[in-house]
mmCIF file of C-alpha atoms in Angstrom:
data_model
loop_
_atom_site.group_PDB
_atom_site.id
_atom_site.type_symbol
_atom_site.label_atom_id
_atom_site.label_comp_id
_atom_site.label_asym_id
_atom_site.label_seq_id
_atom_site.Cartn_x
_atom_site.Cartn_y
_atom_site.Cartn_z
ATOM 1 C CA MET A 1 33.079 70.459 93.397
ATOM 2 C CA LYS A 2 29.678 70.542 92.311
ATOM 3 C CA PHE A 3 28.526 67.547 90.186
ATOM 4 C CA GLN A 4 25.750 68.144 87.163
ATOM 5 C CA THR A 5 22.684 65.216 87.221
ATOM 6 C CA ALA A 6 22.480 63.980 83.238
ATOM 7 C CA LYS A 7 18.764 65.434 81.911
ATOM 8 C CA SER A 8 16.745 62.658 82.025
ATOM 9 C CA PRO A 9 15.529 61.238 78.091
ATOM 10 C CA PHE A 10 12.023 59.954 79.710
ATOM 11 C CA ARG A 11 11.472 63.871 81.146
ATOM 12 C CA SER A 12 9.701 65.469 77.553
ATOM 13 C CA THR A 13 7.292 62.374 78.048
ATOM 14 C CA GLU A 14 6.683 63.153 81.678
ATOM 15 C CA ARG A 15 5.656 66.763 80.738
ATOM 16 C CA SER A 16 3.342 65.215 78.165
ATOM 17 C CA THR A 17 1.607 62.718 80.538
ATOM 18 C CA LYS A 18 0.358 65.179 82.607
ATOM 19 C CA LYS A 19 -3.278 66.379 82.860
ATOM 20 C CA VAL A 20 -3.569 69.926 80.765
ATOM 21 C CA GLU A 21 -7.228 71.333 81.979
ATOM 22 C CA LYS A 22 -8.994 73.030 79.652
ATOM 23 C CA SER A 23 -12.402 74.355 78.882
ATOM 24 C CA PRO A 24 -15.732 72.163 79.142
ATOM 25 C CA GLN A 25 -16.780 73.521 75.836
ATOM 26 C CA PHE A 26 -13.505 72.358 74.394
ATOM 27 C CA ASN A 27 -13.969 68.906 76.078
ATOM 28 C CA SER A 28 -16.969 67.843 74.935
ATOM 29 C CA ARG A 29 -16.211 68.957 71.239
ATOM 30 C CA PHE A 30 -13.561 67.021 71.522
ATOM 31 C CA SER A 31 -14.536 64.017 73.429
ATOM 32 C CA SER A 32 -17.271 63.749 70.330
ATOM 33 C CA GLU A 33 -14.682 64.299 67.359
ATOM 34 C CA LYS A 34 -12.804 61.232 69.161
ATOM 35 C CA GLY A 35 -15.437 59.037 69.376
ATOM 36 C CA ARG A 36 -16.544 60.145 65.712
ATOM 37 C CA ASN A 37 -13.175 58.679 64.619
ATOM 38 C CA ASP A 38 -12.592 55.942 66.785
ATOM 39 C CA ASN A 39 -15.946 54.285 65.392
ATOM 40 C CA ASP A 40 -14.813 55.497 62.014
ATOM 41 C CA HIS A 41 -11.809 53.292 62.636
ATOM 42 C CA ASN A 42 -13.465 49.838 64.532
ATOM 43 C CA ASP A 43 -16.052 50.418 61.406
ATOM 44 C CA ARG A 44 -12.795 50.650 58.882
ATOM 45 C CA ASN A 45 -11.127 47.442 60.851
ATOM 46 C CA ARG A 46 -14.096 45.391 60.666
ATOM 47 C CA ALA A 47 -14.443 45.969 57.175
ATOM 48 C CA GLU A 48 -11.263 44.769 56.646
ATOM 49 C CA LYS A 49 -11.455 42.174 58.584
ATOM 50 C CA GLY A 50 -15.187 40.865 56.608
ATOM 51 C CA HIS A 51 -13.241 40.991 53.528
ATOM 52 C CA SER A 52 -10.295 39.491 54.545
ATOM 53 C CA GLU A 53 -12.578 36.339 55.985
ATOM 54 C CA LYS A 54 -14.455 36.629 53.060
ATOM 55 C CA THR A 55 -11.068 36.420 50.868
ATOM 56 C CA HIS A 56 -9.640 33.589 52.619
ATOM 57 C CA TYR A 57 -13.636 31.455 52.817
ATOM 58 C CA ALA A 58 -13.804 31.588 49.142
ATOM 59 C CA ARG A 59 -10.370 30.467 48.570
ATOM 60 C CA THR A 60 -9.944 27.582 50.828
ATOM 61 C CA GLY A 61 -13.940 26.658 50.030
ATOM 62 C CA LEU A 62 -14.716 26.485 53.811
ATOM 63 C CA SER A 63 -17.620 28.596 55.254
ATOM 64 C CA LYS A 64 -17.649 30.292 59.224
ATOM 65 C CA ASN A 65 -19.043 28.252 60.801
ATOM 66 C CA SER A 66 -16.784 25.311 59.615
ATOM 67 C CA ALA A 67 -14.068 26.969 59.933
ATOM 68 C CA SER A 68 -14.684 28.072 63.330
ATOM 69 C CA LYS A 69 -14.877 24.345 64.116
ATOM 70 C CA ASN A 70 -11.925 23.136 62.286
ATOM 71 C CA GLU A 71 -9.699 25.835 62.727
ATOM 72 C CA GLN A 72 -6.415 23.732 61.545
ATOM 73 C CA ALA A 73 -7.816 22.113 58.543
ATOM 74 C CA PRO A 74 -4.861 22.119 55.769
ATOM 75 C CA PHE A 75 -5.353 24.881 53.060
ATOM 76 C CA GLU A 76 -6.105 22.777 49.947
ATOM 77 C CA ARG A 77 -5.902 24.661 45.944
ATOM 78 C CA LYS A 78 -8.836 23.763 44.173
ATOM 79 C CA PRO A 79 -7.305 22.376 40.731
ATOM 80 C CA LEU A 80 -7.716 25.087 37.893
ATOM 81 C CA PRO A 81 -11.023 24.467 35.609
ATOM 82 C CA MET A 82 -9.997 22.756 32.671
ATOM 83 C CA ARG A 83 -10.504 24.321 29.074
ATOM 84 C CA LYS A 84 -12.846 23.249 26.933
ATOM 85 C CA PRO A 85 -11.280 21.410 23.707
ATOM 86 C CA LYS A 86 -11.742 22.925 20.546
ATOM 87 C CA PRO A 87 -14.106 21.807 18.120
ATOM 88 C CA VAL A 88 -12.181 19.656 15.708
ATOM 89 C CA ALA A 89 -13.343 20.209 11.644
ATOM 90 C CA MET A 90 -14.306 17.059 10.513
ATOM 91 C CA ALA A 91 -12.616 15.705 7.480
ATOM 92 C CA GLU A 92 -14.719 15.887 4.321
ATOM 93 C CA LYS A 93 -15.823 12.211 3.454
ATOM 94 C CA LYS A 94 -14.553 11.662 -0.177
ATOM 95 C CA PRO A 95 -17.054 9.737 -1.977
ATOM 96 C CA THR A 96 -16.388 6.292 -3.046
ATOM 97 C CA VAL A 97 -16.193 4.863 -6.689
ATOM 98 C CA ALA A 98 -18.845 2.137 -6.875
ATOM 99 C CA GLY A 99 -18.237 -0.565 -9.333
ATOM 100 C CA GLU A 100 -15.067 -1.932 -11.326
ATOM 101 C CA LYS A 101 -14.117 -0.110 -14.952
ATOM 102 C CA LEU A 102 -15.981 -1.290 -17.980
ATOM 103 C CA GLN A 103 -12.884 -3.221 -19.886
ATOM 104 C CA LYS A 104 -12.016 -4.924 -17.245
ATOM 105 C CA ILE A 105 -15.333 -6.530 -16.889
ATOM 106 C CA LEU A 106 -15.208 -7.111 -20.244
ATOM 107 C CA ALA A 107 -11.628 -8.496 -19.710
ATOM 108 C CA ASN A 108 -12.514 -11.215 -17.286
ATOM 109 C CA ALA A 109 -15.233 -11.761 -19.320
ATOM 110 C CA GLY A 110 -13.580 -12.890 -22.099
ATOM 111 C CA GLN A 111 -14.202 -10.298 -24.515
ATOM 112 C CA GLY A 112 -10.157 -9.267 -24.737
ATOM 113 C CA SER A 113 -7.804 -7.747 -23.374
ATOM 114 C CA ARG A 114 -8.108 -4.249 -22.006
ATOM 115 C CA ARG A 115 -6.437 -1.688 -24.347
ATOM 116 C CA GLU A 116 -8.685 -3.880 -26.929
ATOM 117 C CA ILE A 117 -11.772 -2.924 -24.784
ATOM 118 C CA GLU A 118 -10.897 -0.058 -24.624
ATOM 119 C CA THR A 119 -10.512 0.900 -28.060
ATOM 120 C CA ILE A 120 -14.133 -0.537 -28.650
ATOM 121 C CA ILE A 121 -15.208 1.774 -25.767
ATOM 122 C CA ALA A 122 -13.711 4.131 -27.406
ATOM 123 C CA ALA A 123 -15.450 3.935 -30.676
ATOM 124 C CA GLY A 124 -19.035 3.233 -29.383
ATOM 125 C CA ARG A 125 -19.018 -0.093 -29.958
ATOM 126 C CA VAL A 126 -19.933 -1.048 -26.218
ATOM 127 C CA SER A 127 -23.438 0.305 -24.357
ATOM 128 C CA VAL A 128 -24.700 -0.772 -20.984
ATOM 129 C CA ASP A 129 -28.531 -0.953 -20.181
ATOM 130 C CA GLY A 130 -29.194 0.256 -23.990
ATOM 131 C CA LYS A 131 -26.739 3.330 -23.385
ATOM 132 C CA ILE A 132 -23.372 4.296 -25.463
ATOM 133 C CA ALA A 133 -20.374 4.102 -22.543
ATOM 134 C CA THR A 134 -17.446 5.824 -23.069
ATOM 135 C CA LEU A 135 -14.057 5.499 -21.153
ATOM 136 C CA GLY A 136 -13.655 5.660 -17.831
ATOM 137 C CA ASP A 137 -17.169 4.238 -16.807
ATOM 138 C CA ARG A 138 -17.910 1.845 -13.743
ATOM 139 C CA VAL A 139 -20.470 -0.735 -13.840
ATOM 140 C CA THR A 140 -21.479 -2.789 -11.265
ATOM 141 C CA VAL A 141 -22.406 -6.423 -11.998
ATOM 142 C CA HIS A 142 -25.588 -7.540 -11.240
ATOM 143 C CA SER A 143 -28.405 -10.270 -12.726
ATOM 144 C CA GLY A 144 -29.869 -7.109 -14.420
ATOM 145 C CA LEU A 145 -26.843 -5.520 -16.182
ATOM 146 C CA LYS A 146 -26.943 -5.627 -19.802
ATOM 147 C CA ILE A 147 -23.784 -4.945 -21.471
ATOM 148 C CA ARG A 148 -23.024 -5.262 -25.405
ATOM 149 C CA ILE A 149 -21.097 -5.436 -28.460
ATOM 150 C CA ASP A 150 -22.009 -4.293 -31.279
ATOM 151 C CA GLY A 151 -25.872 -5.620 -30.243
ATOM 152 C CA ASN A 152 -24.554 -9.108 -29.038
ATOM 153 C CA LEU A 153 -25.711 -9.173 -25.219
ATOM 154 C CA ILE A 154 -22.153 -10.337 -23.033
ATOM 155 C CA ASN A 155 -22.742 -13.335 -20.662
ATOM 156 C CA LEU A 156 -21.481 -11.555 -16.989
ATOM 157 C CA THR A 157 -22.369 -14.838 -15.125
ATOM 158 C CA ALA A 158 -18.640 -16.479 -15.515
ATOM 159 C CA VAL A 159 -17.725 -13.027 -14.559
ATOM 160 C CA GLN A 160 -19.704 -13.327 -10.858
ATOM 161 C CA LYS A 161 -18.391 -16.962 -10.654
ATOM 162 C CA GLU A 162 -15.186 -17.528 -12.108
ATOM 163 C CA VAL A 163 -12.529 -19.083 -10.044
ATOM 164 C CA CYS A 164 -8.738 -17.389 -10.703
ATOM 165 C CA ARG A 165 -6.929 -20.019 -12.452
ATOM 166 C CA VAL A 166 -2.879 -20.600 -13.691
ATOM 167 C CA LEU A 167 -1.571 -22.280 -15.731
ATOM 168 C CA MET A 168 2.234 -23.473 -16.399
ATOM 169 C CA TYR A 169 3.222 -23.723 -19.887
ATOM 170 C CA TYR A 170 6.041 -24.837 -21.551
ATOM 171 C CA LYS A 171 6.294 -23.021 -24.842
ATOM 172 C CA PRO A 172 8.392 -24.843 -27.387
ATOM 173 C CA GLU A 173 10.271 -22.281 -30.150
ATOM 174 C CA GLY A 174 8.259 -21.818 -33.311
ATOM 175 C CA GLU A 175 5.252 -20.752 -31.461
ATOM 176 C CA LEU A 176 3.800 -17.666 -31.186
ATOM 177 C CA CYS A 177 2.381 -15.664 -28.490
ATOM 178 C CA THR A 178 -0.940 -13.675 -30.012
ATOM 179 C CA ARG A 179 -4.608 -15.172 -30.582
ATOM 180 C CA ASN A 180 -4.357 -15.783 -34.306
ATOM 181 C CA ASP A 181 -1.808 -15.482 -36.965
ATOM 182 C CA PRO A 182 -2.570 -14.694 -40.077
ATOM 183 C CA GLU A 183 -0.105 -16.518 -41.704
ATOM 184 C CA GLY A 184 -1.422 -19.475 -39.997
ATOM 185 C CA ARG A 185 1.551 -20.256 -37.859
ATOM 186 C CA ALA A 186 1.391 -22.075 -34.388
ATOM 187 C CA THR A 187 0.022 -19.907 -31.015
ATOM 188 C CA VAL A 188 0.181 -20.634 -27.628
ATOM 189 C CA PHE A 189 -3.211 -20.963 -27.306
ATOM 190 C CA ASP A 190 -3.482 -23.838 -29.850
ATOM 191 C CA ARG A 191 -2.871 -26.383 -26.657
ATOM 192 C CA LEU A 192 -4.510 -24.913 -24.291
ATOM 193 C CA PRO A 193 -7.793 -26.189 -22.327
ATOM 194 C CA ARG A 194 -11.005 -24.334 -23.463
ATOM 195 C CA LEU A 195 -12.848 -22.540 -21.044
ATOM 196 C CA SER A 196 -17.085 -21.448 -21.494
ATOM 197 C CA GLY A 197 -17.254 -17.915 -20.507
ATOM 198 C CA SER A 198 -13.844 -16.709 -19.980
ATOM 199 C CA ARG A 199 -10.636 -17.012 -21.350
ATOM 200 C CA TRP A 200 -6.332 -17.438 -21.001
ATOM 201 C CA ILE A 201 -4.474 -14.718 -20.769
ATOM 202 C CA SER A 202 -1.063 -14.593 -21.439
ATOM 203 C CA VAL A 203 1.592 -12.917 -19.245
ATOM 204 C CA GLY A 204 3.986 -11.566 -20.722
ATOM 205 C CA ARG A 205 5.233 -12.663 -24.333
ATOM 206 C CA LEU A 206 8.451 -14.558 -24.903
ATOM 207 C CA ASP A 207 9.355 -14.134 -28.811
ATOM 208 C CA ILE A 208 9.075 -17.574 -31.314
ATOM 209 C CA ASN A 209 12.996 -18.387 -30.844
ATOM 210 C CA THR A 210 12.322 -18.502 -26.802
ATOM 211 C CA SER A 211 11.168 -21.116 -25.291
ATOM 212 C CA GLY A 212 10.140 -21.818 -21.656
ATOM 213 C CA LEU A 213 8.027 -21.204 -18.921
ATOM 214 C CA LEU A 214 5.170 -19.436 -19.970
ATOM 215 C CA LEU A 215 2.216 -18.541 -17.400
ATOM 216 C CA PHE A 216 -1.757 -18.315 -18.306
ATOM 217 C CA THR A 217 -4.317 -16.763 -16.115
ATOM 218 C CA THR A 218 -8.535 -16.268 -16.367
ATOM 219 C CA ASP A 219 -7.994 -13.361 -14.033
ATOM 220 C CA GLY A 220 -6.788 -9.912 -16.063
ATOM 221 C CA GLU A 221 -6.132 -7.822 -13.186
ATOM 222 C CA LEU A 222 -3.487 -10.522 -12.297
ATOM 223 C CA ALA A 223 -2.544 -10.925 -15.612
ATOM 224 C CA ASN A 224 -1.892 -6.782 -15.719
ATOM 225 C CA ARG A 225 -0.069 -6.857 -12.374
ATOM 226 C CA LEU A 226 2.182 -9.466 -12.978
ATOM 227 C CA MET A 227 3.390 -8.120 -16.455
ATOM 228 C CA HIS A 228 3.655 -4.158 -14.563
ATOM 229 C CA PRO A 229 7.091 -3.060 -14.132
ATOM 230 C CA SER A 230 6.303 -1.277 -11.339
ATOM 231 C CA GLN A 231 6.321 -4.776 -9.367
ATOM 232 C CA GLU A 232 9.208 -5.448 -10.452
ATOM 233 C CA VAL A 233 8.902 -9.613 -11.090
ATOM 234 C CA GLU A 234 12.158 -11.581 -11.066
ATOM 235 C CA ARG A 235 12.555 -13.065 -14.727
ATOM 236 C CA GLU A 236 15.376 -15.761 -14.466
ATOM 237 C CA TYR A 237 16.593 -17.313 -17.892
ATOM 238 C CA SER A 238 19.433 -20.043 -18.990
ATOM 239 C CA VAL A 239 20.815 -18.694 -22.053
ATOM 240 C CA ARG A 240 23.772 -19.874 -24.207
ATOM 241 C CA VAL A 241 26.293 -17.925 -25.805
ATOM 242 C CA PHE A 242 28.447 -17.646 -28.301
ATOM 243 C CA GLY A 243 31.541 -15.878 -28.197
ATOM 244 C CA GLU A 244 34.580 -14.821 -25.565
ATOM 245 C CA VAL A 245 33.296 -13.783 -22.479
ATOM 246 C CA ASP A 246 35.056 -11.624 -19.657
ATOM 247 C CA ASP A 247 34.671 -10.246 -16.591
ATOM 248 C CA ALA A 248 34.475 -6.451 -17.624
ATOM 249 C CA MET A 249 32.137 -7.652 -20.103
ATOM 250 C CA ILE A 250 29.784 -8.878 -17.060
ATOM 251 C CA ALA A 251 30.340 -5.925 -15.203
ATOM 252 C CA ARG A 252 28.991 -3.177 -17.531
ATOM 253 C CA LEU A 253 25.695 -5.777 -18.084
ATOM 254 C CA ARG A 254 25.355 -6.181 -14.093
ATOM 255 C CA LYS A 255 26.101 -2.267 -14.113
ATOM 256 C CA GLY A 256 23.519 -1.299 -16.726
ATOM 257 C CA VAL A 257 23.556 -0.356 -20.773
ATOM 258 C CA GLN A 258 22.202 1.952 -23.156
ATOM 259 C CA LEU A 259 19.735 0.571 -24.883
ATOM 260 C CA GLU A 260 17.173 2.270 -28.308
ATOM 261 C CA ASP A 261 14.582 2.258 -25.137
ATOM 262 C CA GLY A 262 16.522 3.167 -21.952
ATOM 263 C CA LEU A 263 18.681 1.873 -19.559
ATOM 264 C CA ALA A 264 19.072 -2.055 -19.184
ATOM 265 C CA SER A 265 20.629 -4.850 -16.718
ATOM 266 C CA PHE A 266 20.593 -8.136 -15.345
ATOM 267 C CA LYS A 267 20.300 -7.927 -11.832
ATOM 268 C CA ASN A 268 22.119 -11.450 -11.659
ATOM 269 C CA ILE A 269 24.447 -13.355 -13.727
ATOM 270 C CA LYS A 270 25.895 -17.006 -13.039
ATOM 271 C CA SER A 271 28.368 -18.502 -15.510
ATOM 272 C CA MET A 272 27.064 -22.114 -15.558
ATOM 273 C CA GLY A 273 29.331 -23.628 -17.732
ATOM 274 C CA GLY A 274 29.693 -24.702 -21.393
ATOM 275 C CA THR A 275 32.553 -25.726 -23.895
ATOM 276 C CA GLY A 276 34.215 -23.456 -26.189
ATOM 277 C CA LEU A 277 33.293 -20.651 -27.388
ATOM 278 C CA ASN A 278 29.690 -21.837 -26.277
ATOM 279 C CA GLN A 279 28.722 -21.027 -22.160
ATOM 280 C CA TRP A 280 25.580 -21.414 -20.336
ATOM 281 C CA PHE A 281 25.038 -18.372 -18.151
ATOM 282 C CA ASP A 282 21.756 -18.259 -16.211
ATOM 283 C CA VAL A 283 20.626 -14.453 -15.942
ATOM 284 C CA THR A 284 18.306 -12.436 -13.909
ATOM 285 C CA LEU A 285 15.815 -9.670 -15.457
ATOM 286 C CA MET A 286 13.459 -7.523 -13.040
ATOM 287 C CA GLU A 287 11.424 -6.275 -16.314
ATOM 288 C CA GLY A 288 9.847 -7.797 -19.849
ATOM 289 C CA ARG A 289 10.683 -5.858 -22.303
ATOM 290 C CA ASN A 290 10.817 -6.919 -25.551
ATOM 291 C CA ARG A 291 14.069 -9.271 -26.775
ATOM 292 C CA GLU A 292 15.749 -7.821 -23.554
ATOM 293 C CA VAL A 293 17.955 -10.886 -23.098
ATOM 294 C CA ARG A 294 19.377 -11.278 -26.702
ATOM 295 C CA ARG A 295 19.617 -7.031 -27.193
ATOM 296 C CA LEU A 296 21.838 -6.755 -23.869
ATOM 297 C CA TRP A 297 24.242 -9.656 -25.440
ATOM 298 C CA GLU A 298 24.302 -8.256 -28.779
ATOM 299 C CA SER A 299 25.131 -4.731 -27.055
ATOM 300 C CA GLN A 300 28.747 -6.588 -25.859
ATOM 301 C CA GLY A 301 29.140 -8.175 -29.625
ATOM 302 C CA ILE A 302 27.986 -11.372 -28.188
ATOM 303 C CA GLN A 303 25.294 -14.022 -30.272
ATOM 304 C CA VAL A 304 22.597 -15.805 -28.393
ATOM 305 C CA SER A 305 21.821 -19.243 -29.837
ATOM 306 C CA ARG A 306 19.529 -20.362 -27.255
ATOM 307 C CA LEU A 307 16.889 -18.679 -24.305
ATOM 308 C CA ILE A 308 14.533 -20.438 -21.986
ATOM 309 C CA ARG A 309 12.783 -19.262 -19.343
ATOM 310 C CA ILE A 310 12.995 -20.832 -16.182
ATOM 311 C CA ARG A 311 11.430 -19.067 -13.248
ATOM 312 C CA TYR A 312 9.087 -16.315 -13.038
ATOM 313 C CA GLY A 313 8.624 -14.954 -9.579
ATOM 314 C CA ASN A 314 9.443 -18.232 -7.356
ATOM 315 C CA ILE A 315 7.305 -20.113 -9.993
ATOM 316 C CA LYS A 316 10.041 -22.526 -11.463
ATOM 317 C CA LEU A 317 9.548 -24.405 -14.575
ATOM 318 C CA MET A 318 8.473 -28.058 -13.791
ATOM 319 C CA LYS A 319 11.691 -30.164 -15.289
ATOM 320 C CA SER A 320 8.956 -33.528 -16.006
ATOM 321 C CA LEU A 321 6.672 -31.222 -18.264
ATOM 322 C CA PRO A 322 7.262 -31.877 -21.724
ATOM 323 C CA ARG A 323 7.477 -29.009 -24.363
ATOM 324 C CA GLY A 324 4.102 -28.078 -25.315
ATOM 325 C CA GLY A 325 2.979 -29.734 -21.859
ATOM 326 C CA TRP A 326 0.893 -27.273 -19.333
ATOM 327 C CA GLU A 327 -0.304 -27.963 -15.628
ATOM 328 C CA GLU A 328 -2.861 -26.073 -14.240
ATOM 329 C CA MET A 329 -1.236 -24.800 -10.599
ATOM 330 C CA ASP A 330 -2.188 -25.526 -6.588
ATOM 331 C CA LEU A 331 -4.592 -22.857 -4.861
ATOM 332 C CA VAL A 332 -1.146 -21.741 -2.490
ATOM 333 C CA ASN A 333 0.941 -21.211 -5.663
ATOM 334 C CA VAL A 334 -1.883 -18.744 -7.190
ATOM 335 C CA ASN A 335 -2.017 -17.313 -3.941
ATOM 336 C CA TYR A 336 1.736 -16.736 -3.934
ATOM 337 C CA LEU A 337 1.302 -15.064 -7.276
ATOM 338 C CA ARG A 338 -1.625 -13.114 -5.898
ATOM 339 C CA GLU A 339 -0.058 -11.350 -2.826
ATOM 340 C CA LEU A 340 2.956 -10.726 -4.460
ATOM 341 C CA VAL A 341 1.056 -8.306 -6.660
ATOM 342 C CA GLY A 342 -1.181 -7.085 -3.699
ATOM 343 C CA LEU A 343 -4.398 -9.080 -4.269
ATOM 344 C CA PRO A 344 -6.329 -11.024 -2.207
ATOM 345 C CA PRO A 345 -6.209 -14.522 -1.787
ATOM 346 C CA GLU A 346 -8.328 -16.916 -3.911
ATOM 347 C CA THR A 347 -10.584 -19.725 -2.005
ATOM 348 C CA GLU A 348 -11.644 -21.727 -5.039
ATOM 349 C CA THR A 349 -9.744 -23.974 -7.180
ATOM 350 C CA LYS A 350 -10.868 -26.210 -9.743
ATOM 351 C CA LEU A 351 -8.133 -29.177 -8.869
ATOM 352 C CA ASP A 352 -9.314 -32.152 -6.901
ATOM 353 C CA VAL A 353 -8.207 -30.865 -3.195
ATOM 354 C CA THR A 354 -8.486 -34.842 -1.897
ATOM 355 C CA GLN A 355 -5.376 -35.801 -3.555
ATOM 356 C CA THR A 356 -2.228 -35.381 -1.197
ATOM 357 C CA LYS A 357 0.498 -35.086 -3.610
ATOM 358 C CA ARG A 358 -0.514 -34.348 -7.280
ATOM 359 C CA ARG A 359 2.169 -35.352 -9.787
ATOM 360 C CA ALA A 360 1.858 -34.530 -13.738
ATOM 361 C CA ASN A 361 0.620 -36.799 -15.658
ATOM 362 C CA THR A 362 3.713 -36.773 -18.381
ATOM 363 C CA GLY A 363 3.072 -39.659 -20.388
ATOM 364 C CA LYS A 364 -0.930 -38.492 -21.325
ATOM 365 C CA ILE A 365 0.845 -35.012 -22.053
ATOM 366 C CA ARG A 366 3.894 -36.046 -24.057
ATOM 367 C CA LYS A 367 0.856 -38.134 -26.389
ATOM 368 C CA ALA A 368 -1.192 -34.975 -26.584
ATOM 369 C CA VAL A 369 1.395 -32.737 -27.490
ATOM 370 C CA LYS A 370 2.853 -35.423 -30.582
ATOM 371 C CA ARG A 371 -0.699 -35.611 -31.606
ATOM 372 C CA TYR A 372 -1.051 -31.994 -31.466
ATOM 373 C CA SER A 373 2.197 -31.797 -33.439
ATOM 374 C CA ASP A 374 1.069 -34.144 -36.079
ATOM 375 C CA ILE A 375 -2.009 -32.444 -36.895
ATOM 376 C CA ASN A 376 -0.323 -29.209 -37.043
ATOM 377 C CA LYS A 377 1.960 -30.799 -39.290
ATOM 378 C CA ARG A 378 -0.722 -32.170 -41.918
ATOM 379 C CA TYR A 379 -2.630 -29.169 -41.764
ATOM 380 C CA LYS A 380 0.615 -26.860 -43.167
ATOM 381 C CA LYS A 381 1.266 -29.505 -46.210
ATOM 382 C CA SER A 382 -2.532 -28.989 -46.697
#
């Protein structure tokens, strides 16, 4: 039996490694081309290597020399450059209006209410430094300012130095909340202390048949804010009614009743007792419309026989104060009212602050009230 040997897989390789002899011309040409190709190949490798090195050094932030010295330095990535913020457009500043309204300054100077002064300004009766004023004018008070009404120069010294003062007055029935009455009837201003350069301004009104707490102030802005419905300052009344009052009626008065000038209601109603058909209630309102308490009860068929205001905000009527008497409030209560309506606090007062506790001189007030009543009676008879 004959055995055949397997063909070696390297046989072709061995054949290819055999030296092939060629002509000298071919060998020289081949060697030159090979050298040229090797040079091109080496140049290309060096260029690629140099480019990769430049890229590496640019990324790492190292030089070639430093990289060779410290080849094991950790790779650090440079933080990205921060973007510059876009310029923010500056908000346009609105020009501030200098001075105060002319009607406010004249009201503080005791020349009338703001509405009265607005009517006077609209009629062209007011001049500022020789020029006829118009509604909406603002004025900065200084020593050289000259304001005239109907040609008469107004004293503005009191406006610059005026201290906010507040009086608590116990209004009796039969007095009118007006300065002048054509029929010569008594007014709430008749008994108040006299002022020079300013005047007392009534905070709200009470009708002729209503008695109780009435506030007066020398600050027109304070009076205006205390009266404005948006401030929602509480007014509490003690009312005596005649008629049958049941729970359903009280619920309707709390919920709201439609009157001629809109919906009205009591915030609180508290029974204070009584005999028979005469009952007393303490009721609270958030506004001061004309005869609002009486009209609310009358809408339910109930008659009001007595009505006394006993509180305005947190200021309660002093029990020791007689009817027709007044008492100036201290700085604490004045600042309470100012804070209640968003005004800055007052720093001065006309009262003697050295007294630790002030009490109303009831006897002196009663004598003054009696003397005024006697004079008023004699005046009416004549």
